[in-house]
Amino acid sequence: MRLKELRIEKGITHKQLSDDIGVPVRTISRWEKGETDMILKNAIKLAKYFGVTLDEFVGSEQLLSIK
């Protein structure tokens, strides 16, 4: 997942992203560290937020590894 990369590229802080999408800062941090899985609804919301496709957000290599 490209969350951290996209967030940094856009110059967005954890707090700003938290406020914008309505998710706790700690959850965003856990997503970026791979400590917590993200539900599809949030992945779609974040892809739209960053203006990328879901495939671009998740990364095609991760989609290929889903069984």
GROMACS .gro file of N, CA and C in nm, residues 16-58:
model
  129
   16GLN      N    1  -0.378   1.597   0.969
   16GLN     CA    2  -0.461   1.651   0.861
   16GLN      C    3  -0.538   1.540   0.791
   17LEU      N    4  -0.471   1.430   0.761
   17LEU     CA    5  -0.538   1.318   0.696
   17LEU      C    6  -0.647   1.262   0.786
   18SER      N    7  -0.618   1.251   0.913
   18SER     CA    8  -0.714   1.204   1.012
   18SER      C    9  -0.840   1.290   1.010
   19ASP      N   10  -0.821   1.421   1.014
   19ASP     CA   11  -0.934   1.515   1.012
   19ASP      C   12  -1.012   1.506   0.881
   20ASP      N   13  -0.940   1.493   0.770
   20ASP     CA   14  -1.004   1.493   0.638
   20ASP      C   15  -1.087   1.368   0.610
   21ILE      N   16  -1.041   1.253   0.660
   21ILE     CA   17  -1.115   1.130   0.628
   21ILE      C   18  -1.189   1.070   0.747
   22GLY      N   19  -1.173   1.129   0.865
   22GLY     CA   20  -1.248   1.084   0.982
   22GLY      C   21  -1.202   0.952   1.041
   23VAL      N   22  -1.071   0.933   1.044
   23VAL     CA   23  -1.011   0.812   1.100
   23VAL      C   24  -0.908   0.857   1.203
   24PRO      N   25  -0.898   0.788   1.317
   24PRO     CA   26  -0.800   0.829   1.419
   24PRO      C   27  -0.656   0.830   1.365
   25VAL      N   28  -0.576   0.922   1.415
   25VAL     CA   29  -0.436   0.934   1.375
   25VAL      C   30  -0.363   0.802   1.396
   26ARG      N   31  -0.390   0.737   1.508
   26ARG     CA   32  -0.323   0.609   1.539
   26ARG      C   33  -0.354   0.504   1.434
   27THR      N   34  -0.474   0.503   1.382
   27THR     CA   35  -0.511   0.406   1.279
   27THR      C   36  -0.430   0.431   1.152
   28ILE      N   37  -0.415   0.556   1.114
   28ILE     CA   38  -0.335   0.589   0.995
   28ILE      C   39  -0.191   0.543   1.014
   29SER      N   40  -0.136   0.567   1.132
   29SER     CA   41  -0.001   0.523   1.162
   29SER      C   42   0.011   0.371   1.153
   30ARG      N   43  -0.086   0.300   1.205
   30ARG     CA   44  -0.085   0.153   1.199
   30ARG      C   45  -0.097   0.103   1.056
   31TRP      N   46  -0.179   0.168   0.974
   31TRP     CA   47  -0.189   0.130   0.833
   31TRP      C   48  -0.053   0.146   0.765
   32GLU      N   49   0.011   0.260   0.789
   32GLU     CA   50   0.139   0.286   0.724
   32GLU      C   51   0.247   0.187   0.766
   33LYS      N   52   0.242   0.141   0.889
   33LYS     CA   53   0.340   0.045   0.939
   33LYS      C   54   0.303  -0.099   0.907
   34GLY      N   55   0.184  -0.120   0.851
   34GLY     CA   56   0.139  -0.256   0.820
   34GLY      C   57   0.094  -0.334   0.942
   35GLU      N   58   0.064  -0.263   1.050
   35GLU     CA   59   0.022  -0.329   1.173
   35GLU      C   60  -0.127  -0.365   1.172
   36THR      N   61  -0.204  -0.296   1.089
   36THR     CA   62  -0.348  -0.316   1.083
   36THR      C   63  -0.391  -0.320   0.937
   37ASP      N   64  -0.479  -0.413   0.905
   37ASP     CA   65  -0.534  -0.419   0.770
   37ASP      C   66  -0.641  -0.312   0.753
   38MET      N   67  -0.654  -0.265   0.632
   38MET     CA   68  -0.750  -0.162   0.600
   38MET      C   69  -0.871  -0.226   0.531
   39ILE      N   70  -0.992  -0.184   0.570
   39ILE     CA   71  -1.110  -0.236   0.501
   39ILE      C   72  -1.121  -0.167   0.365
   40LEU      N   73  -1.187  -0.233   0.272
   40LEU     CA   74  -1.200  -0.184   0.136
   40LEU      C   75  -1.260  -0.044   0.131
   41LYS      N   76  -1.360  -0.019   0.213
   41LYS     CA   77  -1.426   0.113   0.215
   41LYS      C   78  -1.325   0.225   0.238
   42ASN      N   79  -1.232   0.205   0.331
   42ASN     CA   80  -1.130   0.307   0.360
   42ASN      C   81  -1.026   0.316   0.249
   43ALA      N   82  -0.992   0.204   0.188
   43ALA     CA   83  -0.897   0.206   0.077
   43ALA      C   84  -0.954   0.285  -0.040
   44ILE      N   85  -1.082   0.267  -0.068
   44ILE     CA   86  -1.148   0.341  -0.176
   44ILE      C   87  -1.151   0.490  -0.142
   45LYS      N   88  -1.186   0.521  -0.018
   45LYS     CA   89  -1.191   0.661   0.026
   45LYS      C   90  -1.054   0.728   0.011
   46LEU      N   91  -0.949   0.658   0.049
   46LEU     CA   92  -0.815   0.714   0.041
   46LEU      C   93  -0.767   0.727  -0.104
   47ALA      N   94  -0.799   0.630  -0.187
   47ALA     CA   95  -0.762   0.640  -0.329
   47ALA      C   96  -0.827   0.763  -0.391
   48LYS      N   97  -0.954   0.786  -0.361
   48LYS     CA   98  -1.022   0.905  -0.411
   48LYS      C   99  -0.959   1.031  -0.353
   49TYR      N  100  -0.929   1.030  -0.226
   49TYR     CA  101  -0.868   1.144  -0.159
   49TYR      C  102  -0.738   1.186  -0.227
   50PHE      N  103  -0.655   1.086  -0.262
   50PHE     CA  104  -0.526   1.115  -0.324
   50PHE      C  105  -0.533   1.125  -0.477
   51GLY      N  106  -0.650   1.099  -0.534
   51GLY     CA  107  -0.667   1.111  -0.678
   51GLY      C  108  -0.596   1.004  -0.758
   52VAL      N  109  -0.595   0.882  -0.703
   52VAL     CA  110  -0.534   0.769  -0.773
   52VAL      C  111  -0.636   0.655  -0.781
   53THR      N  112  -0.610   0.560  -0.867
   53THR     CA  113  -0.697   0.443  -0.875
   53THR      C  114  -0.672   0.354  -0.754
   54LEU      N  115  -0.765   0.267  -0.727
   54LEU     CA  116  -0.748   0.172  -0.617
   54LEU      C  117  -0.626   0.084  -0.643
   55ASP      N  118  -0.608   0.044  -0.767
   55ASP     CA  119  -0.492  -0.037  -0.804
   55ASP      C  120  -0.362   0.038  -0.775
   56GLU      N  121  -0.357   0.166  -0.809
   56GLU     CA  122  -0.238   0.247  -0.782
   56GLU      C  123  -0.216   0.264  -0.632
   57PHE      N  124  -0.325   0.280  -0.558
   57PHE     CA  125  -0.314   0.299  -0.413
   57PHE      C  126  -0.264   0.173  -0.344
   58VAL      N  127  -0.324   0.061  -0.379
   58VAL     CA  128  -0.289  -0.065  -0.313
   58VAL      C  129  -0.157  -0.119  -0.366
   0.00000   0.00000   0.00000
